[in-house]
Structures are given as C-alpha cells and as structure tokens.
Coordinates of C-alpha atoms and ligand atoms in Angstrom, one line a residue:
M1016 CA 0.1 -0.2 0.0
S1017 CA 1.4 3.8 -0.9
A1018 CA 1.7 6.1 2.0
L1019 CA 0.5 8.7 -0.8
P1020 CA -3.2 10.1 -0.2
F1021 CA -5.8 8.1 -1.9
I1022 CA -7.1 10.0 -5.1
P1023 CA -10.7 8.9 -5.2
F1024 CA -11.9 9.1 -9.3
T1025 CA -14.2 12.1 -8.0
R1026 CA -15.0 14.1 -5.0
P1027 CA -17.5 17.1 -4.4
S1028 CA -16.4 20.6 -3.5
F1029 CA -18.6 22.5 -1.1
D1030 CA -17.1 25.6 0.3
Q1031 CA -17.8 27.4 3.8
E1032 CA -20.4 29.7 2.4
T1033 CA -22.8 26.3 1.2
I1034 CA -22.6 25.0 4.2
D1035 CA -23.4 28.3 5.9
A1036 CA -26.3 28.3 3.5
V1037 CA -27.7 25.3 4.3
G1038 CA -27.6 25.8 8.1
E1039 CA -29.5 29.3 7.1
V1040 CA -32.3 26.8 5.4
L1041 CA -32.7 24.2 7.8
R1042 CA -32.9 27.0 10.7
S1043 CA -35.6 29.2 8.8
G1044 CA -38.8 26.8 8.8
W1045 CA -39.4 26.7 5.4
V1046 CA -37.2 23.7 4.2
T1047 CA -38.9 21.8 1.5
S1048 CA -39.5 23.4 -2.2
G1049 CA -40.1 27.1 -0.9
P1050 CA -38.6 30.7 -2.0
K1051 CA -34.2 28.8 -2.7
L1052 CA -35.8 26.8 -5.5
A1053 CA -37.8 29.4 -7.0
E1054 CA -34.3 31.5 -6.7
F1055 CA -32.7 28.6 -8.7
E1056 CA -35.4 28.1 -10.8
S1057 CA -34.9 31.3 -12.0
T1058 CA -31.1 32.0 -11.6
L1059 CA -30.4 28.5 -13.9
S1060 CA -33.5 30.1 -16.2
E1061 CA -31.1 33.4 -16.8
Y1062 CA -27.9 31.1 -17.1
F1063 CA -29.7 29.5 -20.1
G1064 CA -30.8 32.8 -22.0
G1065 CA -34.3 33.2 -20.3
R1066 CA -35.5 29.9 -21.5
P1067 CA -38.1 28.3 -18.6
V1068 CA -36.3 25.8 -16.2
R1069 CA -37.8 24.0 -13.6
C1070 CA -35.6 21.6 -10.9
F1071 CA -36.7 18.0 -10.1
A1072 CA -35.2 15.5 -7.2
N1073 CA -32.9 14.1 -9.7
G1074 CA -31.3 13.6 -13.1
T1075 CA -33.6 10.0 -13.0
A1076 CA -36.9 12.3 -12.4
T1077 CA -35.8 14.9 -14.8
M1078 CA -35.5 12.7 -17.8
K1079 CA -38.7 10.9 -17.0
I1080 CA -40.7 13.3 -16.4
A1081 CA -39.3 15.1 -19.8
L1082 CA -40.4 12.0 -21.6
Q1083 CA -44.3 12.2 -20.0
V1084 CA -44.0 15.9 -21.0
A1085 CA -43.0 15.4 -24.9
G1086 CA -46.2 12.2 -24.4
I1087 CA -44.2 9.2 -24.8
G1088 CA -45.4 6.5 -23.4
T1089 CA -46.6 2.8 -24.5
G1090 CA -46.2 1.7 -28.1
D1091 CA -43.5 4.0 -28.7
E1092 CA -39.8 4.0 -29.6
V1093 CA -36.9 6.2 -28.2
I1094 CA -33.3 5.8 -30.1
T1095 CA -30.3 6.0 -27.5
T1096 CA -26.8 5.5 -27.0
P1097 CA -26.0 1.6 -25.0
I1098 CA -23.0 3.6 -23.1
S1099 CA -24.9 5.5 -20.6
W1100 CA -25.7 5.6 -16.9
V1101 CA -28.7 2.7 -17.1
A1102 CA -31.2 5.4 -15.9
T1103 CA -31.0 6.9 -19.7
A1104 CA -32.5 3.3 -21.2
N1105 CA -34.3 2.8 -17.4
V1106 CA -36.9 5.9 -17.7
I1107 CA -37.7 4.9 -21.3
L1108 CA -38.3 1.4 -20.2
G1109 CA -40.1 2.9 -17.4
V1110 CA -42.9 5.0 -19.1
G1111 CA -43.4 1.9 -21.3
A1112 CA -41.6 2.8 -24.1
K1113 CA -38.9 0.8 -25.8
P1114 CA -35.2 2.2 -26.2
I1115 CA -33.8 1.4 -29.3
F1116 CA -29.7 1.4 -29.2
V1117 CA -27.4 2.2 -31.7
D1118 CA -24.2 2.1 -31.7
I1119 CA -21.3 5.0 -30.3
D1120 CA -18.4 6.8 -32.5
P1121 CA -15.7 5.3 -31.4
I1122 CA -13.5 8.7 -31.3
T1123 CA -16.7 10.7 -29.2
R1124 CA -18.1 7.6 -27.5
N1125 CA -21.2 9.0 -28.3
I1126 CA -24.2 8.2 -30.3
D1127 CA -23.2 7.7 -34.0
L1128 CA -25.5 10.1 -35.6
S1129 CA -24.6 8.9 -38.7
K1130 CA -26.6 5.2 -37.6
V1131 CA -29.3 7.2 -36.4
S1132 CA -32.0 7.6 -39.4
A1133 CA -31.4 3.3 -40.5
A1134 CA -32.8 2.9 -36.9
I1135 CA -35.8 5.2 -37.4
T1136 CA -39.4 3.4 -37.7
P1137 CA -43.2 4.6 -37.8
K1138 CA -42.9 4.3 -33.9
T1139 CA -39.7 6.6 -33.3
R1140 CA -41.1 9.5 -31.3
A1141 CA -37.8 10.5 -30.0
I1142 CA -33.7 10.9 -29.8
M1143 CA -32.1 10.6 -26.6
P1144 CA -28.3 11.5 -27.2
V1145 CA -26.2 11.6 -23.8
Y1146 CA -23.1 13.5 -23.7
L1147 CA -20.5 11.2 -22.3
A1148 CA -17.9 12.9 -20.1
G1149 CA -19.5 16.4 -21.0
L1150 CA -18.5 16.3 -25.0
P1151 CA -21.8 17.2 -26.9
V1152 CA -22.6 15.4 -30.0
D1153 CA -23.1 17.7 -33.0
M1154 CA -25.8 19.6 -32.4
D1155 CA -26.5 20.6 -36.1
Q1156 CA -26.8 17.3 -37.4
L1157 CA -28.5 15.4 -34.2
Y1158 CA -31.3 18.6 -35.0
A1159 CA -31.3 18.3 -38.8
I1160 CA -32.2 14.9 -38.1
A1161 CA -34.8 15.6 -36.0
K1162 CA -36.7 18.4 -37.9
Q1163 CA -36.5 15.8 -41.2
H1164 CA -38.1 13.1 -39.0
N1165 CA -40.3 15.4 -37.2
L1166 CA -39.1 13.6 -33.9
R1167 CA -38.3 15.5 -30.2
V1168 CA -35.2 15.3 -28.7
I1169 CA -34.5 14.7 -25.1
E1170 CA -30.8 15.4 -24.2
D1171 CA -29.3 13.7 -21.5
A1172 CA -27.1 16.5 -20.8
A1173 CA -26.7 15.0 -17.2
Q1174 CA -23.0 15.2 -17.7
A1175 CA -22.7 18.3 -19.7
F1176 CA -23.4 21.5 -17.1
G1177 CA -21.1 24.1 -18.4
S1178 CA -20.6 22.7 -22.0
Q1179 CA -20.8 24.4 -25.1
W1180 CA -21.7 24.2 -28.9
K1181 CA -20.6 26.5 -31.2
G1182 CA -20.1 29.0 -28.2
K1183 CA -23.2 28.3 -27.0
K1184 CA -24.1 26.7 -23.5
I1185 CA -25.9 22.8 -23.8
G1186 CA -29.2 23.9 -22.6
A1187 CA -29.6 27.5 -23.9
I1188 CA -30.1 25.8 -27.4
G1189 CA -32.4 22.5 -28.2
D1190 CA -35.5 20.8 -27.4
L1191 CA -35.8 19.7 -23.8
V1192 CA -31.8 19.9 -22.5
S1193 CA -32.0 17.0 -18.7
F1194 CA -29.3 17.8 -16.5
S1195 CA -28.5 16.0 -13.1
F1196 CA -26.9 17.7 -10.0
Q1197 CA -25.6 14.2 -8.5
A1198 CA -22.8 14.2 -6.3
N1199 CA -20.4 13.4 -8.9
K1200 CA -21.7 15.7 -11.4
N1201 CA -19.7 19.2 -12.4
L1202 CA -22.4 21.2 -10.5
S1203 CA -23.9 19.5 -7.8
T1204 CA -26.7 19.8 -5.4
V1205 CA -26.2 16.5 -3.6
E1206 CA -28.8 15.1 -5.7
G1207 CA -31.5 16.9 -7.9
G1208 CA -31.8 17.4 -12.0
C1209 CA -33.4 20.2 -14.1
L1210 CA -35.3 20.6 -17.8
V1211 CA -34.7 23.2 -19.9
F1212 CA -37.9 23.9 -22.4
N1213 CA -38.8 25.6 -24.8
N1214 CA -42.0 27.1 -24.0
L1215 CA -44.1 27.6 -20.7
D1216 CA -46.8 25.4 -21.5
E1217 CA -44.3 22.3 -21.2
A1218 CA -42.8 23.8 -17.9
K1219 CA -46.8 24.1 -16.0
L1220 CA -47.3 20.2 -17.0
A1221 CA -43.6 19.0 -15.6
E1222 CA -44.5 21.1 -12.5
K1223 CA -48.0 18.9 -12.1
F1224 CA -45.8 15.9 -13.4
R1225 CA -43.8 16.4 -10.1
L1226 CA -46.5 16.8 -7.4
Q1227 CA -48.8 14.5 -8.1
G1228 CA -50.2 16.0 -11.0
L1229 CA -51.9 19.0 -8.5
T1230 CA -52.9 22.5 -10.0
R1231 CA -54.1 24.7 -7.1
H1232 CA -56.8 27.7 -7.3
G1233 CA -58.1 30.3 -5.2
I1234 CA -57.0 29.6 -1.0
D1235 CA -58.3 26.6 -1.0
G1236 CA -58.9 24.7 -4.8
M1237 CA -57.0 22.2 -5.7
D1238 CA -57.1 19.4 -8.7
V1239 CA -55.4 16.7 -10.0
D1240 CA -56.1 15.9 -13.3
V1241 CA -53.0 13.6 -14.6
L1242 CA -50.8 11.1 -12.8
G1243 CA -47.8 12.8 -11.2
G1244 CA -45.3 11.4 -8.7
K1245 CA -43.3 12.8 -5.7
D1246 CA -40.1 14.6 -8.0
N1247 CA -39.7 18.2 -6.1
L1248 CA -36.4 19.3 -5.5
T1249 CA -36.2 20.7 -1.8
D1250 CA -34.8 24.4 -0.5
V1251 CA -31.9 22.4 1.0
N1252 CA -30.7 21.6 -2.6
A1253 CA -32.1 24.2 -4.5
V1254 CA -29.1 26.6 -2.2
I1255 CA -26.4 23.7 -3.0
G1256 CA -26.8 24.5 -6.2
L1257 CA -27.4 28.1 -5.9
H1258 CA -24.0 28.4 -4.1
Q1259 CA -22.5 26.1 -7.0
L1260 CA -23.5 27.9 -9.6
K1261 CA -21.1 31.0 -8.1
Q1262 CA -18.2 28.7 -8.2
L1263 CA -18.3 27.4 -11.8
P1264 CA -16.1 29.6 -13.5
A1265 CA -13.4 28.4 -11.1
F1266 CA -14.6 24.7 -11.0
Q1267 CA -14.2 24.4 -14.8
N1268 CA -11.1 26.4 -15.4
R1269 CA -9.5 23.9 -13.0
R1270 CA -11.3 20.9 -14.9
T1271 CA -9.9 22.2 -17.8
H1272 CA -6.1 23.0 -16.4
L1273 CA -6.1 19.1 -15.1
A1274 CA -7.6 17.8 -18.6
R1275 CA -5.0 19.8 -20.0
E1276 CA -2.1 18.0 -18.2
Y1277 CA -3.6 15.2 -18.7
F1278 CA -2.7 14.9 -22.4
N1279 CA 0.8 16.2 -22.0
V1280 CA 1.7 14.2 -18.8
I1281 CA 0.2 10.7 -20.1
R1282 CA 1.8 11.5 -23.4
T1283 CA 5.7 12.1 -21.8
E1284 CA 4.9 9.4 -19.6
M1285 CA 4.4 6.7 -22.3
K1286 CA 7.5 8.1 -24.1
S1287 CA 9.8 7.7 -21.3
T1288 CA 8.2 4.6 -20.5
G1289 CA 9.1 3.3 -23.6
I1290 CA 5.5 2.0 -24.5
E1291 CA 4.8 4.3 -27.1
D1292 CA 3.4 1.4 -29.3
L1293 CA 0.7 0.8 -26.8
K1294 CA -2.9 1.9 -28.1
L1295 CA -3.8 3.8 -25.1
E1296 CA -6.8 5.7 -26.7
L1297 CA -7.3 9.6 -25.2
P1298 CA -10.3 11.2 -25.1
P1299 CA -11.1 13.8 -28.0
E1300 CA -8.8 16.8 -26.9
N1301 CA -11.9 19.5 -27.5
F1302 CA -11.5 22.1 -25.6
T1303 CA -13.8 24.7 -26.9
D1304 CA -16.6 22.2 -26.0
S1305 CA -16.5 19.6 -23.3
N1306 CA -17.0 20.8 -19.8
W1307 CA -14.2 17.8 -18.7
H1308 CA -17.0 15.8 -16.7
M1309 CA -14.2 12.9 -16.5
F1310 CA -11.1 12.0 -18.5
Q1311 CA -11.5 8.8 -19.6
V1312 CA -9.1 6.5 -21.4
I1313 CA -9.5 2.9 -23.4
L1314 CA -7.1 0.6 -22.2
P1315 CA -5.3 -1.1 -25.1
L1316 CA -5.9 -4.9 -23.5
D1317 CA -5.4 -6.8 -26.7
Q1318 CA -2.0 -6.0 -26.1
L1319 CA -2.1 -6.6 -22.0
N1320 CA -1.9 -10.2 -20.4
V1321 CA -4.0 -8.6 -17.9
D1322 CA -7.8 -7.3 -17.7
R1323 CA -9.5 -4.3 -16.8
A1324 CA -10.1 -5.1 -13.5
Q1325 CA -6.5 -5.8 -12.8
V1326 CA -4.9 -2.4 -13.4
M1327 CA -7.8 -1.3 -11.5
T1328 CA -7.0 -3.1 -8.1
E1329 CA -3.3 -2.5 -9.1
L1330 CA -4.1 1.3 -9.8
K1331 CA -5.8 1.2 -6.2
D1332 CA -3.2 -0.3 -4.4
L1333 CA -1.3 2.6 -5.6
G1334 CA -3.5 5.1 -3.8
I1335 CA -5.6 6.0 -7.1
G1336 CA -9.4 5.2 -7.5
T1337 CA -11.1 4.8 -10.8
G1338 CA -14.6 4.3 -12.1
V1339 CA -16.0 2.4 -15.6
H1340 CA -18.6 4.9 -17.2
Y1341 CA -20.1 2.4 -17.9
P1342 CA -20.3 -0.7 -19.0
T1343 CA -22.6 -1.4 -22.3
I1344 CA -26.5 -1.1 -21.1
T1345 CA -27.5 -4.5 -23.3
G1346 CA -25.4 -6.5 -21.4
F1347 CA -27.1 -6.4 -18.3
T1348 CA -29.6 -8.7 -17.3
L1349 CA -32.7 -6.7 -17.8
Y1350 CA -31.8 -5.9 -21.1
K1351 CA -30.8 -9.2 -22.3
N1352 CA -34.0 -10.4 -21.3
L1353 CA -35.6 -8.4 -23.3
G1354 CA -34.0 -9.5 -26.4
Y1355 CA -31.1 -7.0 -26.6
Q1356 CA -28.3 -8.2 -28.1
I1357 CA -24.5 -7.0 -26.9
A1358 CA -23.3 -7.8 -30.3
S1359 CA -25.5 -5.9 -32.2
T1360 CA -23.4 -2.9 -31.1
P1361 CA -19.8 -3.7 -31.9
V1362 CA -18.3 -0.6 -30.9
A1363 CA -19.9 -0.1 -27.9
E1364 CA -19.3 -3.4 -26.7
R1365 CA -15.6 -2.9 -27.3
I1366 CA -15.6 0.2 -25.4
G1367 CA -17.9 -0.7 -22.3
R1368 CA -14.8 -3.5 -21.8
M1369 CA -12.1 -1.2 -22.2
I1370 CA -13.3 2.5 -21.1
L1371 CA -11.7 3.4 -17.5
T1372 CA -12.4 6.7 -15.8
L1373 CA -9.4 8.5 -14.3
P1374 CA -9.5 11.2 -11.5
L1375 CA -10.6 14.3 -12.5
F1376 CA -12.4 16.9 -10.1
P1377 CA -10.8 20.6 -9.3
G1378 CA -9.7 19.5 -5.4
M1379 CA -7.8 17.8 -6.6
A1380 CA -4.0 18.8 -5.7
D1381 CA -0.9 19.5 -8.2
G1382 CA 0.8 16.6 -9.1
D1383 CA -1.9 14.2 -8.7
V1384 CA -2.2 13.9 -12.4
S1385 CA 2.0 13.3 -12.8
R1386 CA 1.6 10.9 -10.3
I1387 CA -1.8 9.2 -11.8
A1388 CA 0.1 8.9 -15.4
Q1389 CA 3.2 7.6 -14.1
S1390 CA 1.2 4.8 -11.8
L1391 CA -0.7 3.7 -15.0
C1392 CA 2.1 3.9 -17.9
S1393 CA 4.4 1.5 -14.8
I1394 CA 1.4 -0.8 -15.3
L1395 CA 0.9 -0.8 -19.1
K1396 CA 4.5 -1.8 -19.0
K1397 CA 4.5 -4.1 -16.5
H1398 CA 1.6 -6.1 -18.4
R1399 CA 2.1 -5.7 -22.2
K1400 CA 2.0 -9.0 -23.9
N1401 CA 5.9 -9.9 -25.5
Ligands
LIG413 C1 -26.1 11.1 -14.0 C2 -26.5 10.6 -15.1 C3 -28.1 10.5 -15.1 C4 -29.0 9.9 -13.9 O1 -28.8 11.4 -12.7 P1 -28.8 11.2 -11.5 O2 -29.2 12.5 -11.0 O3 -28.3 10.3 -10.6 O4 -30.7 10.7 -11.7 C5 -28.5 10.2 -16.3 N1 -27.9 10.3 -17.1 C6 -26.1 10.2 -17.2 C7 -25.4 10.7 -18.7 C8 -25.8 10.7 -15.9 O5 -24.7 10.8 -15.8

C-alpha cells in the first residue's frame, strides 16, 4: 500500500459559504420546495438565456418527466446510446416505451449520428443522446435528423453542465434538455436535476408531473387531472445549487487545466516508459465544447496480458481510484432478458469493456495528474504482451 493519500476518481467540492447557507435554510422553518427553489430556477433560467427551467429531485426523475411532457409512452420507440448510466434506458422502459440502441462513435464515444436514420421506424418518437464525459454530439446534425423525421429530442445532458456547442451553452439551445446535479456531476445539489424547456406550457405540465399532478386555485382550491409523482427538489438542495453556480467558472478552469495536464503528462510518460506502441486511446482533445466532466481512456487490453479489473486493482493499491462509465447497457440481465444483444453494437461492446475513468475533480492537488499517469504507465509496461 502507498503512503501517499488516496485519490478518488471524483469528489464534490462544497465550500464553507455553502455549508452556512444550508444551515440557514434548516433554521428558516421552510426546508422543502420554496423560495430557494424559485430563486435557483430563475437563476438557472437566466443562465440558459431565458428559457424556462424546472428542477426535480434527481436527474432520473428529470428525464422521466421529459418523456412524460413529450407524451411518450406505450408503443413508442426512443433512440439512444448503449454507453450511458443505465438511468437513460431505464426511464424509457419506465414510461412503457422501447429503447432502441444505436452504436457509438469510437472517437467521441457518443451515439453515432450517422447510424440514427437507419434506426427510425414509424413508432420512433424521440432521440435521446447522451453527452458522455460532457462532450456534446454534433448539434447541427442531431437537430437536422430530428426535424427531418419530426422527432422530439430529449438531451441527456446529465454530465454536460457548462459544456458548449459553437459558443452556446448546452441547455441554452435545443428541445428538452435534462441535467443532473448528483454528487459526482460538475454542479451538484447532492441530488437533483433540472429540465430546460422551449415554452411555459410544457414547464407547467412538468410542475404537475413532479407533484402528484396537482394544480391549485384560489386559497383552498385543488385539482388533479394527470398522474404525477413526488419528484420535487427541496430548498436545502436548491441553496447548494445557487452556491455551486457561483463557483462554476473556477471549477471549470480547474477541470480544463487538469485535462490539459493529462494529455501532456500521459504522452510524455508513455515515451519515457518506452510504451509508445501501446494503443492507449485518449479522449478527443476538445477544449472548446467539453466541460471535462470525466477524463476517460480506452485501455489497450489486446496488447496486455491482464484485464481491466486487474489494472484497476493495481491502481487502487497505488492509492488511485478509477471508475467504469459505463459497461454497455444491453449487457445487463434485464436488457438481455428483453431480447437486446450486446453484439449488435460492436463499438459500444469494445469500449464498454475497455474504458476507464481516471480521477478528475476541482479539488485535486497539483502533482496528482503526474502521479496517476506514472502509475498507469508503469502498470501498462509491466503487463504488456511480449
Ligand atoms: C448522472 C446521470 C444520470 C442520472 O442522474 P441522477 O441524478 O443520478 O438520477 C443520467 N444520465 C447520465 C448520463 C448520468 O451521468
């Protein structure tokens, strides 16, 4: 075991001001959805160029409600990617619709838009792209396909808060855009999420879905005309979000700096270790659009005599945490039992098996990236096939 401190693959940053603000909400007498939520939603709306925004208890609820607002349900098909957090596909099944998995692009690791048209049927109602590690898809191409086939787009931008497309924020453009504020995300409310709309009618409908389908009128009037759930965000979470928003530019600068360092140090280290022939795939070097939610490499497993689990174990023994984001969804028992086949998306199959998330979060210390790159390269060298 290493004497050096353990570096987790990610860790949220909450400053003293945030902690104090939480204390104030707890003492205020109003702790669930109230004034802080309203303030957070209007601040987010401003951030997204004036589009309506509503918050929810988590990103999963946010995406479920996006599907409900779009009227997607039994008998409908939704096109998505097999390399995502399982929530993306689960919410599609949850509303009674059928996820259709299109293979990913080996470079961006996002849905391969050139393969989407071939997957469209008369039952297709929506495309749900995921911006893995915060890298958006080609938005021009995405919305051209949607327009041509008259489809809704529900952007799973859970990982893309702060990402951009051609100088515009993800969320400031597009159809329904869903974010998560879960603890690992670039902006966190501990748990939470928000949906960005194009019109107030859909925002109002989402408000009903998040609270039992309820509308109020007058001082004592209540009605329920749709089936809603209990997916509201509390003021405790909202006040954390307000403080995270203030820190977001600093968080982003730090993430971008660390990502640049990864590219430099990994390349230098591979040379000096003499393993330049190993095909370790780095992420696209995109410093205009990506928010660097994660730094993910594809391990050269074909050139090693160990598997990913062994690489992760040895990194862990050196005090370095890593993650897998994600195994291919169609490999899960639930999805296999529904008849999906992992072999039908071969690029996703390979990447789901070989992808590895290295630590990247604003609180990382200077020197951590070097230590991680050195450790990874020494492990690769030790286990290369002869
Ligand atoms: C985090 C995440 C979600 C779900 O968000 P929760 O807030 O955890 O419910 C959905 N999709 C992707 C791609 C995510 O990373």
